[in-house]
Structure formats: structure tokens, C-alpha cells
PDB file of C-alpha atoms and ligand atoms in Angstrom:
ATOM      1  CA  MET P 561      64.045  24.662  -2.882  1.00 97.00           C
ATOM      2  CA  ILE P 562      61.207  26.731  -1.640  1.00 98.00           C
ATOM      3  CA  MET P 563      60.356  30.138  -3.869  1.00 98.00           C
ATOM      4  CA  GLY P 564      58.631  32.615  -1.489  1.00 98.00           C
ATOM      5  CA  VAL P 565      55.802  34.760  -3.296  1.00 98.00           C
ATOM      6  CA  VAL P 566      55.953  39.250  -2.160  1.00 98.00           C
ATOM      7  CA  ASN P 567      53.623  40.246  -4.460  1.00 96.00           C
ATOM      8  CA  VAL P 568      53.256  43.806  -3.881  1.00 96.00           C
ATOM      9  CA  THR P 569      49.854  44.322  -5.694  1.00 93.00           C
ATOM     10  CA  PRO P 570      46.807  45.711  -4.941  1.00 90.00           C
ATOM     11  CA  ASP P 571      44.887  42.897  -7.233  1.00 89.00           C
ATOM     12  CA  SER P 572      46.827  39.550  -6.920  1.00 88.00           C
ATOM     13  CA  PHE P 573      44.632  36.794  -6.561  1.00 87.00           C
ATOM     14  CA  SER P 574      45.068  35.338  -3.119  1.00 86.00           C
ATOM     15  CA  ASP P 575      47.276  38.526  -1.329  1.00 87.00           C
ATOM     16  CA  GLY P 576      46.470  41.654  -3.252  1.00 87.00           C
ATOM     17  CA  GLY P 577      46.757  44.800  -1.454  1.00 85.00           C
ATOM     18  CA  ARG P 578      48.354  42.533   1.863  1.00 90.00           C
ATOM     19  CA  TYR P 579      51.616  43.498   1.179  1.00 88.00           C
ATOM     20  CA  LEU P 580      51.817  46.923  -0.966  1.00 87.00           C
ATOM     21  CA  ASP P 581      53.176  49.058   1.566  1.00 92.00           C
ATOM     22  CA  ALA P 582      57.106  48.594   0.984  1.00 95.00           C
ATOM     23  CA  SER P 583      57.921  48.113   4.630  1.00 95.00           C
ATOM     24  CA  VAL P 584      55.194  45.131   5.181  1.00 96.00           C
ATOM     25  CA  ALA P 585      56.160  43.622   2.114  1.00 97.00           C
ATOM     26  CA  ILE P 586      59.985  43.674   3.091  1.00 98.00           C
ATOM     27  CA  GLU P 587      58.760  42.006   6.510  1.00 98.00           C
ATOM     28  CA  HIS P 588      56.844  39.764   4.912  1.00 98.00           C
ATOM     29  CA  GLY P 589      59.600  38.639   2.673  1.00 98.00           C
ATOM     30  CA  LEU P 590      61.961  38.339   5.793  1.00 98.00           C
ATOM     31  CA  GLU P 591      59.565  36.122   7.617  1.00 98.00           C
ATOM     32  CA  LEU P 592      59.477  33.922   4.175  1.00 98.00           C
ATOM     33  CA  GLU P 593      62.842  33.307   4.336  1.00 98.00           C
ATOM     34  CA  ALA P 594      63.158  33.036   8.521  1.00 98.00           C
ATOM     35  CA  GLU P 595      60.462  30.033   7.261  1.00 98.00           C
ATOM     36  CA  GLY P 596      62.940  28.755   4.261  1.00 98.00           C
ATOM     37  CA  ALA P 597      62.411  30.363   1.179  1.00 98.00           C
ATOM     38  CA  ALA P 598      65.657  29.868  -0.870  1.00 98.00           C
ATOM     39  CA  ILE P 599      63.926  32.243  -3.498  1.00 98.00           C
ATOM     40  CA  LEU P 600      61.943  35.412  -2.886  1.00 98.00           C
ATOM     41  CA  ASP P 601      59.859  36.137  -5.341  1.00 98.00           C
ATOM     42  CA  VAL P 602      59.024  40.031  -5.990  1.00 98.00           C
ATOM     43  CA  GLY P 603      56.208  40.707  -8.307  1.00 97.00           C
ATOM     44  CA  GLY P 604      54.585  44.484  -8.591  1.00 97.00           C
ATOM     45  CA  GLU P 605      51.548  43.082 -11.153  1.00 96.00           C
ATOM     46  CA  SER P 606      49.162  40.831 -10.785  1.00 94.00           C
ATOM     47  CA  THR P 607      49.155  37.825 -13.780  1.00 90.00           C
ATOM     48  CA  ARG P 608      45.816  36.963 -12.727  1.00 86.00           C
ATOM     49  CA  PRO P 609      42.932  36.100 -15.669  1.00 82.00           C
ATOM     50  CA  GLY P 610      41.855  39.238 -16.705  1.00 78.00           C
ATOM     51  CA  ALA P 611      44.237  41.633 -14.242  1.00 82.00           C
ATOM     52  CA  ALA P 612      44.391  45.210 -15.633  1.00 83.00           C
ATOM     53  CA  PRO P 613      48.333  46.221 -16.855  1.00 88.00           C
ATOM     54  CA  VAL P 614      50.548  47.834 -14.625  1.00 95.00           C
ATOM     55  CA  PRO P 615      52.615  51.025 -16.538  1.00 97.00           C
ATOM     56  CA  GLU P 616      56.329  50.381 -15.739  1.00 97.00           C
ATOM     57  CA  ASP P 617      56.708  53.652 -12.992  1.00 97.00           C
ATOM     58  CA  GLU P 618      54.080  52.461 -11.166  1.00 97.00           C
ATOM     59  CA  GLU P 619      55.768  48.970 -11.131  1.00 98.00           C
ATOM     60  CA  LEU P 620      59.041  49.836 -10.299  1.00 98.00           C
ATOM     61  CA  ARG P 621      57.628  52.394  -7.133  1.00 97.00           C
ATOM     62  CA  ARG P 622      56.555  49.165  -6.239  1.00 97.00           C
ATOM     63  CA  VAL P 623      59.365  46.708  -6.498  1.00 98.00           C
ATOM     64  CA  ILE P 624      62.308  48.329  -6.197  1.00 98.00           C
ATOM     65  CA  PRO P 625      62.372  49.881  -2.729  1.00 98.00           C
ATOM     66  CA  VAL P 626      61.237  46.594  -1.771  1.00 98.00           C
ATOM     67  CA  ILE P 627      64.433  44.354  -3.059  1.00 98.00           C
ATOM     68  CA  GLU P 628      66.727  47.223  -2.125  1.00 98.00           C
ATOM     69  CA  GLY P 629      64.842  46.685   1.677  1.00 98.00           C
ATOM     70  CA  LEU P 630      65.320  43.449   1.974  1.00 98.00           C
ATOM     71  CA  LEU P 631      68.737  43.452   1.299  1.00 98.00           C
ATOM     72  CA  GLU P 632      69.315  46.747   3.473  1.00 98.00           C
ATOM     73  CA  ARG P 633      67.622  44.474   6.363  1.00 97.00           C
ATOM     74  CA  GLY P 634      70.311  41.659   5.234  1.00 96.00           C
ATOM     75  CA  SER P 635      68.248  39.068   3.359  1.00 97.00           C
ATOM     76  CA  GLY P 636      71.528  36.087   2.312  1.00 96.00           C
ATOM     77  CA  VAL P 637      68.759  34.289  -0.570  1.00 98.00           C
ATOM     78  CA  ARG P 638      68.172  35.124  -3.685  1.00 98.00           C
ATOM     79  CA  ILE P 639      65.778  37.799  -4.937  1.00 98.00           C
ATOM     80  CA  SER P 640      63.878  36.901  -7.860  1.00 98.00           C
ATOM     81  CA  ILE P 641      61.945  39.766 -10.160  1.00 98.00           C
ATOM     82  CA  ASP P 642      58.729  38.458 -11.507  1.00 98.00           C
ATOM     83  CA  THR P 643      58.121  40.993 -14.589  1.00 98.00           C
ATOM     84  CA  TYR P 644      57.971  40.338 -18.094  1.00 97.00           C
ATOM     85  CA  LYS P 645      59.224  44.455 -18.576  1.00 98.00           C
ATOM     86  CA  SER P 646      62.855  44.882 -19.152  1.00 98.00           C
ATOM     87  CA  GLY P 647      62.837  48.343 -17.811  1.00 98.00           C
ATOM     88  CA  VAL P 648      61.979  46.725 -14.863  1.00 98.00           C
ATOM     89  CA  ALA P 649      63.851  44.258 -14.553  1.00 98.00           C
ATOM     90  CA  ALA P 650      67.448  45.664 -15.399  1.00 98.00           C
ATOM     91  CA  ARG P 651      66.574  48.288 -12.314  1.00 98.00           C
ATOM     92  CA  ALA P 652      65.568  45.129 -10.273  1.00 98.00           C
ATOM     93  CA  LEU P 653      68.742  43.383 -11.322  1.00 98.00           C
ATOM     94  CA  ALA P 654      70.656  46.744 -10.880  1.00 98.00           C
ATOM     95  CA  ALA P 655      69.386  46.547  -6.803  1.00 98.00           C
ATOM     96  CA  GLY P 656      70.301  43.045  -6.654  1.00 98.00           C
ATOM     97  CA  ALA P 657      68.009  40.320  -7.734  1.00 98.00           C
ATOM     98  CA  THR P 658      69.992  37.634  -9.610  1.00 98.00           C
ATOM     99  CA  MET P 659      66.767  35.993 -11.176  1.00 98.00           C
ATOM    100  CA  VAL P 660      63.776  36.817 -13.504  1.00 98.00           C
ATOM    101  CA  ASN P 661      60.778  35.379 -13.419  1.00 98.00           C
ATOM    102  CA  ASP P 662      59.191  36.200 -16.872  1.00 97.00           C
ATOM    103  CA  VAL P 663      55.929  34.863 -17.542  1.00 96.00           C
ATOM    104  CA  THR P 664      55.693  35.559 -20.941  1.00 96.00           C
ATOM    105  CA  ALA P 665      58.875  33.273 -21.803  1.00 97.00           C
ATOM    106  CA  LEU P 666      60.151  36.444 -23.648  1.00 97.00           C
ATOM    107  CA  ARG P 667      57.675  36.942 -25.712  1.00 96.00           C
ATOM    108  CA  GLY P 668      56.992  40.223 -23.601  1.00 94.00           C
ATOM    109  CA  ASP P 669      59.416  42.460 -24.263  1.00 97.00           C
ATOM    110  CA  PRO P 670      61.976  42.460 -27.316  1.00 97.00           C
ATOM    111  CA  GLU P 671      64.788  43.991 -24.617  1.00 98.00           C
ATOM    112  CA  MET P 672      64.396  41.644 -22.249  1.00 98.00           C
ATOM    113  CA  ALA P 673      66.527  38.423 -24.113  1.00 98.00           C
ATOM    114  CA  GLY P 674      69.418  40.973 -24.273  1.00 98.00           C
ATOM    115  CA  LEU P 675      69.271  42.402 -21.356  1.00 98.00           C
ATOM    116  CA  VAL P 676      68.830  38.729 -19.191  1.00 98.00           C
ATOM    117  CA  ALA P 677      71.850  37.470 -21.285  1.00 98.00           C
ATOM    118  CA  SER P 678      73.746  40.698 -20.345  1.00 98.00           C
ATOM    119  CA  ALA P 679      73.484  40.600 -17.038  1.00 98.00           C
ATOM    120  CA  GLY P 680      74.009  36.782 -16.709  1.00 97.00           C
ATOM    121  CA  ALA P 681      70.855  36.608 -14.258  1.00 98.00           C
ATOM    122  CA  GLU P 682      69.269  33.114 -13.722  1.00 98.00           C
ATOM    123  CA  TYR P 683      65.627  32.824 -15.809  1.00 98.00           C
ATOM    124  CA  CYS P 684      62.571  31.004 -15.455  1.00 98.00           C
ATOM    125  CA  LEU P 685      61.355  30.004 -18.533  1.00 98.00           C
ATOM    126  CA  MET P 686      57.349  29.683 -17.958  1.00 98.00           C
ATOM    127  CA  HIS P 687      54.509  28.922 -20.494  1.00 97.00           C
ATOM    128  CA  MET P 688      51.750  30.760 -20.633  1.00 96.00           C
ATOM    129  CA  LEU P 689      49.178  30.152 -23.599  1.00 94.00           C
ATOM    130  CA  GLY P 690      47.841  33.670 -25.007  1.00 81.00           C
ATOM    131  CA  GLU P 691      47.852  36.713 -22.405  1.00 79.00           C
ATOM    132  CA  PRO P 692      46.710  36.846 -18.931  1.00 76.00           C
ATOM    133  CA  ARG P 693      43.715  39.123 -20.026  1.00 75.00           C
ATOM    134  CA  THR P 694      41.614  36.364 -22.449  1.00 78.00           C
ATOM    135  CA  MET P 695      43.816  32.957 -21.307  1.00 76.00           C
ATOM    136  CA  GLN P 696      40.977  31.330 -19.418  1.00 79.00           C
ATOM    137  CA  ARG P 697      38.904  31.790 -22.749  1.00 79.00           C
ATOM    138  CA  ASP P 698      38.763  27.435 -23.748  1.00 83.00           C
ATOM    139  CA  PRO P 699      42.264  26.645 -23.904  1.00 89.00           C
ATOM    140  CA  HIS P 700      42.975  23.907 -26.101  1.00 92.00           C
ATOM    141  CA  TYR P 701      45.417  21.723 -26.577  1.00 96.00           C
ATOM    142  CA  ASP P 702      46.733  18.528 -28.658  1.00 96.00           C
ATOM    143  CA  ASP P 703      48.669  16.874 -25.996  1.00 97.00           C
ATOM    144  CA  VAL P 704      48.659  19.690 -22.905  1.00 98.00           C
ATOM    145  CA  VAL P 705      52.219  17.991 -21.981  1.00 98.00           C
ATOM    146  CA  ASN P 706      53.906  17.597 -25.248  1.00 98.00           C
ATOM    147  CA  ASP P 707      52.558  20.614 -26.407  1.00 97.00           C
ATOM    148  CA  ILE P 708      54.051  22.897 -23.501  1.00 98.00           C
ATOM    149  CA  LYS P 709      57.518  20.631 -23.809  1.00 98.00           C
ATOM    150  CA  ALA P 710      57.664  21.787 -27.498  1.00 98.00           C
ATOM    151  CA  PHE P 711      57.534  25.028 -26.368  1.00 98.00           C
ATOM    152  CA  LEU P 712      59.381  25.120 -23.302  1.00 98.00           C
ATOM    153  CA  ALA P 713      61.937  23.462 -25.590  1.00 98.00           C
ATOM    154  CA  GLU P 714      61.860  26.935 -28.547  1.00 98.00           C
ATOM    155  CA  ARG P 715      61.651  29.226 -25.667  1.00 98.00           C
ATOM    156  CA  MET P 716      64.585  27.492 -24.692  1.00 98.00           C
ATOM    157  CA  MET P 717      66.469  27.476 -28.223  1.00 98.00           C
ATOM    158  CA  PHE P 718      65.190  31.722 -28.532  1.00 98.00           C
ATOM    159  CA  ALA P 719      67.422  31.983 -25.313  1.00 98.00           C
ATOM    160  CA  ALA P 720      70.285  30.484 -26.520  1.00 98.00           C
ATOM    161  CA  GLN P 721      70.422  32.504 -29.458  1.00 98.00           C
ATOM    162  CA  ALA P 722      70.244  35.459 -27.092  1.00 98.00           C
ATOM    163  CA  GLY P 723      73.111  34.833 -25.057  1.00 98.00           C
ATOM    164  CA  ILE P 724      71.497  32.499 -22.315  1.00 97.00           C
ATOM    165  CA  GLY P 725      72.609  29.526 -21.683  1.00 95.00           C
ATOM    166  CA  PRO P 726      70.598  26.380 -20.344  1.00 96.00           C
ATOM    167  CA  GLU P 727      72.861  26.454 -17.001  1.00 97.00           C
ATOM    168  CA  ARG P 728      70.728  29.812 -16.229  1.00 97.00           C
ATOM    169  CA  ILE P 729      66.740  28.382 -17.225  1.00 98.00           C
ATOM    170  CA  LEU P 730      64.746  26.514 -15.094  1.00 98.00           C
ATOM    171  CA  LEU P 731      61.114  25.078 -16.400  1.00 98.00           C
ATOM    172  CA  ASP P 732      57.978  26.260 -15.614  1.00 98.00           C
ATOM    173  CA  PRO P 733      54.526  24.525 -17.390  1.00 98.00           C
ATOM    174  CA  GLY P 734      52.784  27.565 -16.198  1.00 98.00           C
ATOM    175  CA  ILE P 735      49.628  26.326 -14.031  1.00 98.00           C
ATOM    176  CA  GLY P 736      46.370  28.184 -14.577  1.00 95.00           C
ATOM    177  CA  PHE P 737      48.008  29.700 -17.163  1.00 95.00           C
ATOM    178  CA  GLY P 738      45.532  28.916 -20.150  1.00 94.00           C
ATOM    179  CA  LYS P 739      44.626  25.715 -18.727  1.00 96.00           C
ATOM    180  CA  THR P 740      41.375  24.285 -17.408  1.00 96.00           C
ATOM    181  CA  VAL P 741      41.474  22.101 -14.106  1.00 97.00           C
ATOM    182  CA  ALA P 742      41.912  19.326 -16.108  1.00 97.00           C
ATOM    183  CA  HIS P 743      45.124  20.263 -18.215  1.00 97.00           C
ATOM    184  CA  ASN P 744      46.670  21.313 -14.430  1.00 98.00           C
ATOM    185  CA  LEU P 745      45.770  17.914 -13.575  1.00 98.00           C
ATOM    186  CA  GLU P 746      47.612  16.160 -16.164  1.00 98.00           C
ATOM    187  CA  LEU P 747      50.518  18.354 -16.085  1.00 98.00           C
ATOM    188  CA  LEU P 748      51.238  17.499 -12.275  1.00 98.00           C
ATOM    189  CA  SER P 749      50.025  14.084 -12.965  1.00 98.00           C
ATOM    190  CA  ARG P 750      52.613  13.594 -15.838  1.00 98.00           C
ATOM    191  CA  LEU P 751      55.395  16.463 -14.741  1.00 98.00           C
ATOM    192  CA  ASP P 752      58.084  13.884 -14.761  1.00 98.00           C
ATOM    193  CA  GLU P 753      58.169  14.061 -18.666  1.00 98.00           C
ATOM    194  CA  PHE P 754      59.493  17.832 -18.484  1.00 98.00           C
ATOM    195  CA  LEU P 755      62.789  16.331 -16.405  1.00 98.00           C
ATOM    196  CA  ASP P 756      63.688  15.411 -20.568  1.00 97.00           C
ATOM    197  CA  LEU P 757      64.465  18.867 -21.390  1.00 98.00           C
ATOM    198  CA  GLY P 758      67.392  18.437 -18.526  1.00 98.00           C
ATOM    199  CA  ARG P 759      66.400  21.803 -16.664  1.00 98.00           C
ATOM    200  CA  PRO P 760      65.046  22.197 -13.112  1.00 98.00           C
ATOM    201  CA  VAL P 761      61.259  22.083 -13.055  1.00 98.00           C
ATOM    202  CA  LEU P 762      59.876  25.066 -10.828  1.00 98.00           C
ATOM    203  CA  ILE P 763      56.136  24.416 -10.296  1.00 98.00           C
ATOM    204  CA  GLY P 764      53.535  26.925  -9.060  1.00 98.00           C
ATOM    205  CA  THR P 765      50.308  25.686  -7.825  1.00 98.00           C
ATOM    206  CA  SER P 766      50.247  27.825  -4.695  1.00 98.00           C
ATOM    207  CA  ARG P 767      46.130  28.675  -3.833  1.00 98.00           C
ATOM    208  CA  LYS P 768      45.585  28.465  -7.596  1.00 97.00           C
ATOM    209  CA  SER P 769      41.531  27.937  -7.917  1.00 96.00           C
ATOM    210  CA  PHE P 770      41.768  24.459  -9.887  1.00 97.00           C
ATOM    211  CA  LEU P 771      42.581  23.484  -5.907  1.00 98.00           C
ATOM    212  CA  GLY P 772      39.658  25.753  -5.571  1.00 98.00           C
ATOM    213  CA  ARG P 773      37.328  24.026  -7.844  1.00 98.00           C
ATOM    214  CA  LEU P 774      37.996  20.670  -6.490  1.00 98.00           C
ATOM    215  CA  THR P 775      38.091  21.351  -2.496  1.00 98.00           C
ATOM    216  CA  GLY P 776      35.380  23.716  -2.445  1.00 98.00           C
ATOM    217  CA  ARG P 777      38.147  26.177  -0.331  1.00 98.00           C
ATOM    218  CA  ASP P 778      38.238  29.177  -0.478  1.00 97.00           C
ATOM    219  CA  VAL P 779      41.687  30.634  -1.576  1.00 96.00           C
ATOM    220  CA  ASP P 780      42.344  31.378   1.813  1.00 95.00           C
ATOM    221  CA  ASP P 781      42.278  28.185   2.969  1.00 97.00           C
ATOM    222  CA  ARG P 782      44.024  26.721   0.165  1.00 98.00           C
ATOM    223  CA  VAL P 783      47.366  25.379   2.223  1.00 98.00           C
ATOM    224  CA  ALA P 784      46.443  21.569   2.552  1.00 98.00           C
ATOM    225  CA  ALA P 785      45.187  21.234  -1.191  1.00 98.00           C
ATOM    226  CA  THR P 786      49.068  23.542  -2.450  1.00 98.00           C
ATOM    227  CA  ILE P 787      50.719  20.993   0.131  1.00 98.00           C
ATOM    228  CA  ALA P 788      49.494  17.936  -1.694  1.00 98.00           C
ATOM    229  CA  THR P 789      50.383  18.955  -5.124  1.00 98.00           C
ATOM    230  CA  CYS P 790      54.081  20.105  -3.821  1.00 98.00           C
ATOM    231  CA  VAL P 791      54.274  17.088  -2.685  1.00 98.00           C
ATOM    232  CA  LEU P 792      53.110  15.295  -5.908  1.00 98.00           C
ATOM    233  CA  ALA P 793      55.425  17.289  -8.156  1.00 98.00           C
ATOM    234  CA  TYR P 794      58.262  16.659  -6.002  1.00 98.00           C
ATOM    235  CA  GLU P 795      58.019  12.793  -6.134  1.00 97.00           C
ATOM    236  CA  ARG P 796      57.662  13.814 -10.281  1.00 97.00           C
ATOM    237  CA  GLY P 797      60.730  15.344  -9.530  1.00 97.00           C
ATOM    238  CA  ALA P 798      59.768  19.423  -9.661  1.00 98.00           C
ATOM    239  CA  ARG P 799      62.707  20.840  -7.534  1.00 98.00           C
ATOM    240  CA  VAL P 800      61.533  24.404  -7.035  1.00 98.00           C
ATOM    241  CA  PHE P 801      58.196  25.667  -5.510  1.00 98.00           C
ATOM    242  CA  ARG P 802      56.590  28.561  -5.959  1.00 98.00           C
ATOM    243  CA  VAL P 803      54.375  29.273  -2.987  1.00 98.00           C
ATOM    244  CA  HIS P 804      52.738  31.432  -0.764  1.00 98.00           C
ATOM    245  CA  ASP P 805      52.448  29.969   2.981  1.00 98.00           C
ATOM    246  CA  VAL P 806      56.402  28.503   3.318  1.00 98.00           C
ATOM    247  CA  ALA P 807      56.742  26.799   6.513  1.00 98.00           C
ATOM    248  CA  PRO P 808      53.993  24.318   6.433  1.00 98.00           C
ATOM    249  CA  VAL P 809      54.866  23.725   2.272  1.00 98.00           C
ATOM    250  CA  ARG P 810      58.532  23.574   3.691  1.00 98.00           C
ATOM    251  CA  ASP P 811      57.871  20.754   6.580  1.00 98.00           C
ATOM    252  CA  ALA P 812      56.001  18.529   3.779  1.00 98.00           C
ATOM    253  CA  LEU P 813      58.831  18.714   0.877  1.00 98.00           C
ATOM    254  CA  THR P 814      61.175  17.794   3.954  1.00 97.00           C
ATOM    255  CA  VAL P 815      59.197  15.171   4.802  1.00 96.00           C
ATOM    256  CA  THR P 816      59.243  13.879   1.157  1.00 97.00           C
ATOM    257  CA  ALA P 817      62.468  14.412   0.406  1.00 96.00           C
ATOM    258  CA  ALA P 818      63.576  12.274   3.346  1.00 94.00           C
ATOM    259  CA  THR P 819      61.546   9.415   2.258  1.00 94.00           C
ATOM    260  CA  VAL P 820      62.348   9.514  -1.771  1.00 90.00           C
ATOM    261  CA  SER P 821      65.867   9.500  -1.418  1.00 82.00           C
ATOM    262  CA  ALA P 822      67.650   6.406  -0.025  1.00 78.00           C
ATOM    263  CA  PRO P 823      69.409   5.740   1.948  1.00 82.00           C
ATOM    264  CA  TRP P 824      66.923   7.226   4.413  1.00 84.00           C
ATOM    265  CA  THR P 825      69.027   8.903   7.360  1.00 75.00           C
ATOM    266  CA  THR P 826      67.430  10.449  10.587  1.00 70.00           C
ATOM    267  CA  PRO P 827      68.129  14.044  11.342  1.00 67.00           C
ATOM    268  CA  THR P 828      67.341  13.257  14.957  1.00 67.00           C
ATOM    269  CA  SER P 829      66.703  10.447  17.092  1.00 61.00           C
ATOM    270  CA  THR P 830      62.489   9.505  17.323  1.00 60.00           C
ATOM    271  CA  THR P 831      60.183   6.662  19.038  1.00 62.00           C
ATOM    272  CA  ARG P 832      57.492   7.204  16.865  1.00 64.00           C
TER     273      ARG P 832
HETATM  274  N1  HH2 U 645      51.845  31.843 -10.662  1.00 78.14           N
HETATM  275  C1  HH2 U 645      51.216  33.210 -10.493  1.00 78.14           C
HETATM  276  C2  HH2 U 645      52.583  34.569 -10.436  1.00 78.14           C
HETATM  277  N2  HH2 U 645      53.710  34.281 -11.083  1.00 78.14           N
HETATM  278  N3  HH2 U 645      55.334  32.575 -11.709  1.00 78.14           N
HETATM  279  C3  HH2 U 645      56.028  31.503 -12.029  1.00 78.14           C
HETATM  280  N4  HH2 U 645      56.777  31.414 -12.774  1.00 78.14           N
HETATM  281  N5  HH2 U 645      55.103  30.103 -12.418  1.00 78.14           N
HETATM  282  C4  HH2 U 645      53.845  30.776 -11.083  1.00 78.14           C
HETATM  283  O1  HH2 U 645      53.027  29.236 -11.167  1.00 78.14           O
HETATM  284  C5  HH2 U 645      53.160  31.816 -11.308  1.00 78.14           C
HETATM  285  C6  HH2 U 645      54.181  32.976 -11.263  1.00 78.14           C
HETATM  286  C7  HH2 U 645      50.410  33.746  -9.867  1.00 78.14           C
HETATM  287  O2  HH2 U 645      50.589  33.450  -8.577  1.00 78.14           O
HETATM  288  P1  HH2 U 645      50.147  35.183  -7.367  1.00 78.14           P
HETATM  289  O3  HH2 U 645      51.413  35.598  -8.170  1.00 78.14           O
HETATM  290  O4  HH2 U 645      49.909  34.541  -6.578  1.00 78.14           O
HETATM  291  O5  HH2 U 645      48.821  36.100  -8.351  1.00 78.14           O
HETATM  292  P2  HH2 U 645      49.107  37.063  -8.987  1.00 78.14           P
HETATM  293  O6  HH2 U 645      49.673  37.049 -10.603  1.00 78.14           O
HETATM  294  O7  HH2 U 645      47.512  37.830  -8.978  1.00 78.14           O
HETATM  295  O8  HH2 U 645      49.617  38.153  -8.384  1.00 78.14           O
END
């Protein structure tokens, strides 16, 4: 399943300012849907290291018209709201979103767990070390995979106690959120270990800076690098892919999925 990113922000690290206008963001979301996104993740606040916090009323002003507009224009896919604020999540769910993507894993707002529980929403539980302002300052783990697995397991228990059953949870190790390049690579390489937690794994590598560090490419030129990580993550068991470039990732994952899942069938005849 591909989750297409719809950032309604002036300052997101890769597409800040491009979709700040609601009508442009709606068009963009519909385009990602036509390219094969099964989920649209609408966000009104950047989480990049050092990003400025956005007041709730401004975040609402950015995201609610986009969610409403997508549905008015006939969007038929799931809509996820990328926020840690319960007030924003509540309005987004009322407007038609069905999933909350909260990078604080229920630690950012004490009202979030109760809201998600009572709304019956799906919930993406992501690992982040510290907070966006400081997370990239010398992050340390004893064992990056085991530490993050323990964190996600604890957060799943917390969610369950609040009434969010495990069947509604997606797990995300949080690529780039308080991680060095080496941490990100180890997480990808050992991604299959997260399957022990019994929930689908979501991965967000799209255009991220570790890909720039490895390839020397600017943020707009990291599609090939993003595809490499998605293909590898699929092979290691990830099933939800949060990306900006839906069409090329979809092609790559279609071929990957057809290749790794026996029995092999041929959708259309091919001669070479
Ligand atoms: N990455 C970003 C934002 N939200 N959510 C999840 N679950 N997983 C991620 O890896 C993830 C996320 C960062 O990407 P982007 O939205 O493009 O940038 P910004 O935070 O600057 O808006």
C-alpha cells in the first residue's frame, strides 16, 4: 500500500511551499491517488529537524479545506492526518479522515489517545528520539532495532490501555527521526525484525537526507534512491510506503511484489 504525501506547508524539507494553496494541494492529492496511492497523508506542520511549531488554528486552516476538498472531488482512498495535535486530528476525522499519523506516538498531546480510541480511527505509531528541534543532535542507541522495538511495544500497550486495539495500529521505526545515516541503514537492513510485533510496518524514507548523504543528490533528485529503499523494505516485510513520488514507487513495488510472492503469474503476455 502506498501512502502519498500531501504537505500543506511552507517549509517541508522536500516540497515546502509547493502545495500551500488548498486547491493546488487537492489537485496534487488527486494526482497521487490516480498514480496509485491507497492512502493520502495530509499534513500542515513540517517535522524536519529545527522546524518551527505551527499554531493549531493555522494548522487547521491549512489541512481541513484540503481534506474536505479531496472528498468533495470524489477521492476514494483513505485519508490520514499527519498531526500530533488532538484538536487537529478531531477536526480532520470529523471532515472524513480515517487515520491519524502522529509522529510523537501519543506522547505529544494527552488527549490524542482518547480521541483515536473513541473515533475508531486507524493509528500510525512512529518512533522518534526526542523532538524535531533537537532529535538529530548526536542520537544514541544501545541497539537501534531492539531499542525501537521495545519503544513500539510499550507504546502499543499504552494505546491498548487507552482503548486503541492493536488491529488499528501500523508501526513505523521513524526513518530520520533522531537517527544517524548508519542507524537508518541498519533499521532498513533489519526491518524484518519488526514483524515480531505482529502489526504491518510502515516506512518513510522518501527523499530523506540520508539518501542525499549516500548519493550526493539534491532533495528533488532522490527518486531512484527512494525506490531502492522501498524495494528493500518490501523484501524485508514492510507493507505501507509513505512517499512523495507515487508513480515510480508503485511500478517498482508492483514488480517487487510479483517477484517475491509465489506462485508467479503473468498479468499480461510478454515476449522479452
Ligand atoms: N516522515 C515525515 C513526516 N511524517 N510520518 C511517518 N509515519 N513516517 C515518516 O517517516 C514521516 C512522517 C517527513 O517527511 P515530509 O512530510 O516530507 O517532511 P516534513 O516533515 O518536512 O513536512
